[in-house]
Each structure stands twice: as structure tokens, then as C-alpha cells.
Short mmCIF file of C-alpha atoms and ligand atoms in Angstrom, two decimals:
data_model
loop_
_atom_site.label_atom_id
_atom_site.label_comp_id
_atom_site.label_asym_id
_atom_site.label_seq_id
_atom_site.Cartn_x
_atom_site.Cartn_y
_atom_site.Cartn_z
CA MET A 1 156.14 88.30 110.15
CA ASP A 2 156.13 91.89 108.89
CA LEU A 3 156.31 91.64 105.10
CA GLY A 4 157.16 95.33 104.73
CA LEU A 5 154.25 95.96 102.34
CA LYS A 6 152.45 98.63 104.38
CA GLY A 7 152.05 101.85 102.36
CA LYS A 8 153.39 100.33 99.13
CA ALA A 9 151.42 100.45 95.88
CA ALA A 10 150.72 97.61 93.46
CA LEU A 11 149.07 97.25 90.07
CA ILE A 12 147.47 93.86 89.47
CA GLY A 13 146.30 92.93 85.96
CA GLY A 14 143.07 90.95 85.47
CA SER A 15 142.00 91.29 89.08
CA SER A 16 138.21 91.44 89.27
CA LYS A 17 138.06 87.64 89.64
CA GLY A 18 140.11 84.51 90.20
CA ILE A 19 143.82 84.57 90.95
CA GLY A 20 144.26 88.31 90.27
CA ARG A 21 141.46 89.13 92.71
CA ALA A 22 142.98 86.90 95.41
CA VAL A 23 146.37 88.58 94.87
CA ALA A 24 144.83 92.06 95.20
CA ILE A 25 143.07 91.07 98.43
CA GLY A 26 146.22 89.36 99.75
CA LEU A 27 148.38 92.44 99.13
CA ALA A 28 145.72 94.76 100.57
CA ARG A 29 145.55 92.66 103.76
CA GLU A 30 149.27 93.45 104.19
CA GLY A 31 148.54 97.17 103.93
CA CYS A 32 149.50 97.59 100.26
CA ASN A 33 147.29 99.91 98.18
CA VAL A 34 146.14 98.24 94.98
CA GLY A 35 145.19 99.27 91.45
CA ILE A 36 142.84 96.59 90.14
CA CYS A 37 141.92 96.03 86.47
CA ALA A 38 139.37 94.29 84.29
CA ARG A 39 137.58 94.94 81.01
CA ASP A 40 134.24 95.75 82.63
CA ASN A 41 133.30 97.41 85.85
CA THR A 42 130.71 95.05 87.40
CA ALA A 43 132.89 92.47 89.14
CA LEU A 44 135.67 95.04 89.49
CA ALA A 45 133.48 97.33 91.62
CA GLU A 46 132.55 94.39 93.88
CA THR A 47 136.21 93.47 94.34
CA ALA A 48 137.12 97.08 95.16
CA LEU A 49 134.31 97.19 97.72
CA THR A 50 135.47 93.93 99.34
CA ILE A 51 139.01 95.28 99.63
CA ARG A 52 137.87 98.53 101.20
CA ARG A 53 135.54 96.71 103.59
CA GLU A 54 137.95 93.96 104.67
CA THR A 55 141.30 95.76 104.72
CA ASP A 56 142.83 99.09 105.65
CA ALA A 57 144.19 99.54 102.14
CA GLU A 58 142.81 101.57 99.25
CA ALA A 59 141.61 99.93 96.02
CA PHE A 60 141.60 101.93 92.79
CA SER A 61 139.50 100.40 89.96
CA LEU A 62 140.71 100.68 86.39
CA VAL A 63 138.65 99.49 83.43
CA CYS A 64 141.12 98.32 80.81
CA ASN A 65 142.02 95.61 78.36
CA MET A 66 145.50 94.26 79.08
CA ALA A 67 145.78 93.31 75.40
CA HIS A 68 145.78 97.03 74.44
CA TYR A 69 148.94 99.06 74.87
CA GLU A 70 147.13 102.41 75.24
CA ASP A 71 145.10 100.96 78.14
CA ILE A 72 148.26 99.69 79.84
CA LYS A 73 149.98 103.08 79.57
CA ARG A 74 146.94 104.71 81.12
CA VAL A 75 146.48 102.29 84.03
CA VAL A 76 150.15 102.36 85.01
CA GLN A 77 150.14 106.16 85.04
CA GLU A 78 146.78 106.43 86.84
CA THR A 79 147.82 103.95 89.54
CA ALA A 80 151.09 105.77 90.14
CA ASN A 81 149.22 109.10 90.26
CA ALA A 82 146.54 107.75 92.62
CA PHE A 83 149.03 106.42 95.18
CA GLY A 84 151.99 108.73 94.47
CA ARG A 85 154.17 105.66 93.81
CA LEU A 86 154.24 102.22 92.21
CA ASP A 87 156.32 99.49 93.81
CA ILE A 88 154.85 96.23 92.53
CA VAL A 89 153.38 95.02 89.23
CA VAL A 90 151.62 91.69 88.97
CA ASN A 91 151.28 90.82 85.30
CA ASN A 92 148.10 88.83 84.81
CA ALA A 93 145.25 88.54 82.29
CA GLY A 94 142.75 85.94 81.18
CA GLY A 95 144.02 82.80 79.49
CA PRO A 96 144.02 82.49 75.70
CA ARG A 97 141.68 80.34 73.54
CA THR A 98 142.07 76.61 73.86
CA GLY A 99 142.66 74.23 70.95
CA THR A 100 145.24 72.65 68.68
CA PHE A 101 147.58 74.21 66.12
CA ASP A 102 145.12 73.41 63.29
CA GLU A 103 142.31 75.21 65.09
CA MET A 104 144.17 78.53 65.43
CA ASP A 105 144.31 81.29 62.85
CA GLU A 106 146.45 84.42 62.64
CA THR A 107 144.04 86.42 64.81
CA ASP A 108 144.06 83.81 67.59
CA TRP A 109 147.86 83.84 67.70
CA LEU A 110 148.09 87.64 67.71
CA ASN A 111 145.41 87.93 70.42
CA ALA A 112 147.22 85.43 72.66
CA ILE A 113 150.54 87.16 72.16
CA SER A 114 149.02 90.58 72.96
CA GLN A 115 147.11 89.37 76.02
CA ASN A 116 149.59 86.92 77.52
CA LEU A 117 153.05 88.07 76.38
CA MET A 118 153.00 91.69 75.24
CA SER A 119 150.86 92.68 78.24
CA ALA A 120 153.65 91.58 80.60
CA ILE A 121 156.35 93.28 78.51
CA ARG A 122 154.38 96.51 78.12
CA THR A 123 153.24 96.77 81.74
CA THR A 124 156.77 96.15 82.97
CA ARG A 125 158.21 98.72 80.57
CA GLU A 126 155.68 101.39 81.56
CA ALA A 127 156.09 100.62 85.27
CA LEU A 128 159.87 100.51 85.32
CA PRO A 129 160.54 104.24 85.89
CA HIS A 130 158.22 104.06 88.93
CA LEU A 131 159.77 100.79 90.19
CA ARG A 132 163.21 102.39 89.92
CA ARG A 133 162.07 105.27 92.12
CA SER A 134 160.61 102.81 94.61
CA GLY A 135 164.09 101.48 95.47
CA GLY A 136 163.38 97.74 95.35
CA GLY A 137 160.53 97.22 92.90
CA ARG A 138 158.87 93.90 92.17
CA VAL A 139 157.67 92.35 88.90
CA ILE A 140 155.65 89.14 89.27
CA ASN A 141 154.25 87.34 86.25
CA ILE A 142 151.32 84.93 86.59
CA THR A 143 151.91 82.24 83.96
CA SER A 144 151.02 78.52 84.17
CA ILE A 145 152.54 75.13 84.89
CA ALA A 146 152.34 74.83 81.08
CA VAL A 147 155.75 76.56 81.03
CA LYS A 148 157.27 73.48 82.72
CA GLN A 149 155.07 70.87 81.01
CA PRO A 150 153.09 71.93 77.94
CA ILE A 151 149.40 71.03 78.27
CA ASP A 152 147.57 69.37 75.35
CA ARG A 153 145.08 71.61 73.50
CA LEU A 154 146.60 74.74 75.05
CA ILE A 155 149.05 75.58 72.26
CA LEU A 156 148.58 79.34 72.60
CA SER A 157 149.20 79.28 76.34
CA ASN A 158 152.14 76.86 76.00
CA THR A 159 153.76 79.22 73.49
CA ALA A 160 153.02 82.77 74.68
CA ARG A 161 153.88 82.07 78.32
CA LEU A 162 157.33 80.73 77.53
CA GLY A 163 158.08 84.15 76.05
CA VAL A 164 157.25 85.66 79.45
CA ILE A 165 159.67 83.27 81.16
CA GLY A 166 162.47 84.18 78.74
CA MET A 167 161.84 87.88 79.19
CA ALA A 168 161.66 87.58 82.98
CA LYS A 169 164.88 85.59 83.34
CA THR A 170 166.85 88.04 81.20
CA LEU A 171 165.31 91.08 82.85
CA SER A 172 165.89 89.70 86.34
CA ARG A 173 169.65 89.76 85.68
CA GLU A 174 169.53 93.22 84.10
CA LEU A 175 167.60 94.69 87.05
CA ALA A 176 169.32 92.79 89.87
CA PRO A 177 171.96 95.52 90.44
CA GLU A 178 169.09 97.96 91.08
CA GLY A 179 167.41 95.69 93.64
CA ILE A 180 164.34 95.14 91.45
CA THR A 181 163.26 91.50 91.35
CA VAL A 182 161.43 89.65 88.56
CA ASN A 183 159.78 86.29 89.23
CA ASN A 184 157.17 83.99 87.66
CA VAL A 185 154.39 82.15 89.46
CA CYS A 186 152.82 79.12 87.77
CA PRO A 187 149.36 78.05 88.88
CA GLY A 188 148.34 74.43 88.47
CA ASN A 189 144.67 73.43 88.80
CA ILE A 190 143.22 76.40 90.68
CA ALA A 191 139.45 76.54 91.16
CA THR A 192 138.51 79.74 89.30
CA GLU A 193 136.08 80.57 86.48
CA ARG A 194 138.84 79.92 83.96
CA LEU A 195 139.49 76.39 85.23
CA ILE A 196 135.79 75.56 85.53
CA SER A 197 135.23 76.61 81.89
CA LEU A 198 138.20 74.45 80.78
CA ILE A 199 136.77 71.48 82.68
CA GLU A 200 133.30 72.11 81.16
CA GLU A 201 134.85 72.10 77.70
CA ARG A 202 136.57 68.76 78.37
CA ALA A 203 133.38 67.29 79.88
CA GLN A 204 131.46 68.18 76.71
CA GLN A 205 134.15 66.77 74.41
CA GLU A 206 134.36 63.51 76.31
CA GLY A 207 130.63 63.16 77.10
CA LEU A 208 131.19 63.31 80.88
CA LYS A 209 129.06 64.78 83.64
CA MET A 210 130.64 67.87 85.20
CA GLU A 211 131.15 66.07 88.58
CA GLU A 212 132.99 63.26 86.79
CA ALA A 213 135.18 65.72 84.89
CA ILE A 214 136.05 67.57 88.12
CA GLU A 215 136.90 64.28 89.81
CA ILE A 216 139.27 63.40 86.96
CA GLU A 217 141.01 66.77 87.36
CA GLU A 218 141.30 66.26 91.11
CA ARG A 219 142.84 62.81 90.62
CA ARG A 220 145.54 64.39 88.42
CA VAL A 221 146.74 66.37 91.46
CA PRO A 222 148.86 64.37 93.94
CA MET A 223 147.25 66.33 96.81
CA GLY A 224 143.88 65.09 95.54
CA HIS A 225 142.07 68.41 95.26
CA LEU A 226 142.02 71.61 93.22
CA GLY A 227 143.88 74.59 94.63
CA ASP A 228 142.25 77.79 95.77
CA PRO A 229 143.25 81.21 94.39
CA GLU A 230 144.58 82.22 97.84
CA SER A 231 147.30 79.54 97.59
CA VAL A 232 148.68 81.33 94.55
CA ALA A 233 148.18 84.73 96.13
CA ASN A 234 150.18 83.72 99.21
CA LEU A 235 153.27 83.10 97.08
CA VAL A 236 152.77 86.31 95.10
CA VAL A 237 152.43 88.34 98.31
CA PHE A 238 155.65 86.84 99.66
CA LEU A 239 157.55 87.50 96.40
CA ALA A 240 156.24 91.09 96.49
CA SER A 241 157.48 91.57 100.03
CA ALA A 242 160.71 92.97 101.40
CA LYS A 243 161.48 89.48 102.77
CA ALA A 244 161.91 88.18 99.19
CA HIS A 245 164.56 90.77 98.25
CA TYR A 246 167.19 88.12 97.33
CA ILE A 247 164.85 85.98 95.20
CA THR A 248 164.87 86.85 91.51
CA GLY A 249 164.66 85.07 88.15
CA THR A 250 162.67 82.16 89.59
CA THR A 251 159.70 80.28 88.13
CA ILE A 252 157.73 78.62 90.92
CA GLN A 253 154.67 76.41 90.57
CA VAL A 254 151.71 76.30 92.99
CA ASP A 255 150.10 73.05 91.88
CA GLY A 256 149.61 70.56 94.73
CA GLY A 257 152.47 68.48 93.30
CA SER A 258 151.10 68.12 89.72
CA THR A 259 154.26 69.01 87.83
CA THR A 260 156.51 66.01 87.32
CA ALA A 261 159.35 68.06 85.79
CA VAL A 262 162.36 68.42 88.10
CA PHE A 263 162.92 72.16 87.52
P1 LIG B 1 139.85 84.00 85.49
O1 LIG B 1 139.33 83.90 84.09
O2 LIG B 1 139.10 83.37 86.60
O3 LIG B 1 140.11 85.53 85.87
C1 LIG B 1 140.77 86.39 84.98
C2 LIG B 1 140.63 87.83 85.42
O4 LIG B 1 141.27 88.65 84.44
C3 LIG B 1 139.20 88.33 85.50
O5 LIG B 1 139.15 89.34 86.47
C4 LIG B 1 138.96 88.92 84.11
O6 LIG B 1 137.94 89.88 84.11
C5 LIG B 1 140.32 89.55 83.84
N1 LIG B 1 140.71 89.66 82.45
C6 LIG B 1 140.71 88.68 81.53
N2 LIG B 1 141.23 89.11 80.37
C7 LIG B 1 141.55 90.43 80.57
C8 LIG B 1 142.10 91.43 79.75
N3 LIG B 1 142.42 91.20 78.49
N4 LIG B 1 142.30 92.66 80.29
C9 LIG B 1 141.96 92.92 81.57
N5 LIG B 1 141.44 92.00 82.39
C10 LIG B 1 141.23 90.77 81.91
O7 LIG B 1 141.33 83.42 85.38
P2 LIG B 1 142.28 82.79 86.53
O8 LIG B 1 141.97 81.36 86.68
O9 LIG B 1 142.30 83.68 87.69
O10 LIG B 1 143.67 82.82 85.76
C11 LIG B 1 144.55 83.93 85.73
C12 LIG B 1 145.67 83.57 84.78
O11 LIG B 1 146.33 82.38 85.24
C13 LIG B 1 145.17 83.27 83.37
O12 LIG B 1 146.10 83.73 82.43
C14 LIG B 1 145.09 81.76 83.36
O13 LIG B 1 145.15 81.22 82.07
C15 LIG B 1 146.29 81.41 84.22
N6 LIG B 1 146.21 80.06 84.78
C16 LIG B 1 145.13 79.70 85.54
C17 LIG B 1 145.06 78.41 86.02
C18 LIG B 1 143.89 77.93 86.85
O14 LIG B 1 143.85 76.74 87.17
N7 LIG B 1 142.98 78.76 87.24
C19 LIG B 1 146.09 77.51 85.75
C20 LIG B 1 147.17 77.91 84.98
C21 LIG B 1 147.21 79.21 84.50
#
């Protein structure tokens, strides 16, 4: 199936590792040039190299913090300049601190809102003039299954990500007449550094060995195993494609059946 992504340009937030990295590689395999971002250059350079080696697409590395507006303005502009266009933005960054309401102070809340809500709003706003020129732009937000079922001890994630869903739904209707789509992808238990550190934290709290803690996580998933980042990337690549032109305003989980909520 030709996804119509050849020669397009995408900016992917938080993409030196994990889900963002898999998305960048997935888009590049379809011939889409990618701007990839992270706060430091070490893993980013390796990801760029992998993309150049394994695909025919170009990878442009951008050191930036998605929690900082000035950085976002710069990376949107630099990606559009590098490729002469910007068709797709994938809003993604690291997850916020874990813990309960009592454990969070003002700074924790503001950091989570900057990194996991304002980053999506700001990147979309900066990218919109370019997406409009593209004639069928795509906005895809990486959130979490926490938007369908809040997860204990993840109060910052449970809160900030619902703001993204509200923004995306409203914006999807505003942009639909222009052919620009806005969708949300919700990972479940995906085996990345982020998930492994969450499992380590739980193992320590509950006095479990790491293998036991992983097994408990796997048993929570009806498919019986953790997902891989490519499973999430496959959906993102499809939503970014020309084939998904009539799909907008959706919030879709990739979770091996974990979510029990109906919608
Ligand atoms: P990860 O920690 O493995 O990778 C995050 C990537 O983003 C890395 O490349 C990191 O360098 C970069 N990054 C982090 N903060 C950044 C910032 N402020 N600015 C720029 N780059 C930044 O995470 P992941 O597992 O790939 O998760 C991606 C997103 O999906 C996170 O928001 C996470 O909370 C969410 N999520 C993940 C899972 C899962 O099971 N892995 C489940 C639900 C939600």
C-alpha cells in the first residue's frame, strides 16, 4: 500500500529514544524526511545515523527542550527550512514525574503542563502555517491510555494529557474544512526506557525483583506481553498518511487490550 508519505516532512518531538524514535524511523521508511528532537545530542545522533543508514530519507537533528517555547519555535522553523516544507507534527515528549497529589508541588505541576500539554499546543500553533501550505497537514499527539483510564500515582500525566485530548478534539473540527487532521495515539505498556523506569520504581516500592515486577505488568495486558515501540509507530505512520485523510478527532489506544473502557 502506498501511504503517500514520500517526500513529505515531519517533526517528531522526543525522538532520540522510545516511541518517538520508532515513529521517526517508521515515517522515514515510508520516504518521509524527519526532524528529530531531544535535549541532548548523544542518542539523537545515533538515531539520525540509523535513519540515514536504513532508509532513503533525510534525518535532521535538533537539540531542544519541548518544555521551552523558544526551543519549539526554533525547531519548527529549522525543520521547515531544512526540508522546504512541514506536513506532519508528532507531539511527543518524556512523561512527567510520578506520584500522588500530596507529593506534587507548584513546580511539578507547571513542569508537567509545559512538557506534556503546552508543548503540543505550542508546536501545533507554530507548525500550523506550514501545515496549511502543505494542503492536508497532520497533527498526531502521543498521550497515554491514562486519558481513558487514569492510572494510580500518575496524577500529572492523568491531568495534563486530558488537556491535549480536549484541545485536539476542538481543533480537529476547526481544521477539518482545510483537510488538516488531528488525532491522539495512546500507548499502553510499551517496552521503552520510560516504562522500565516506572516498573523499577514499583518494584522498589513493593520489594519485588525486577523480573517479578515485569511479569506482573505483562499479566495486566490481555495479550500477555508488553508492546514494542513499533506497534505505536505503525498507527502513527498510518494516521500521518494520505490514506487516513478522513480520520480526525480520534483517540486510539495501542495497548494489547489493556483498556477496559468502551470508548
Ligand atoms: P522515553 O522516555 O523512552 O523516550 C522519550 C524521548 O523523549 C527520549 O528521546 C527523550 O530524550 C525525549 N525527551 C524527553 N523529554 C523531552 C523534552 N522535554 N524535550 C525534548 N525531548 C525530550 O519515553 P517513551 O516510553 O517513548 O514515551 C513517550 C511518551 O509516551 C511519554 O510522554 C510517555 O509518558 C508516554 N507513554 C509511554 C508509555 C510506555 O509504556 N512507554 C505508556 C503511556 C504513555
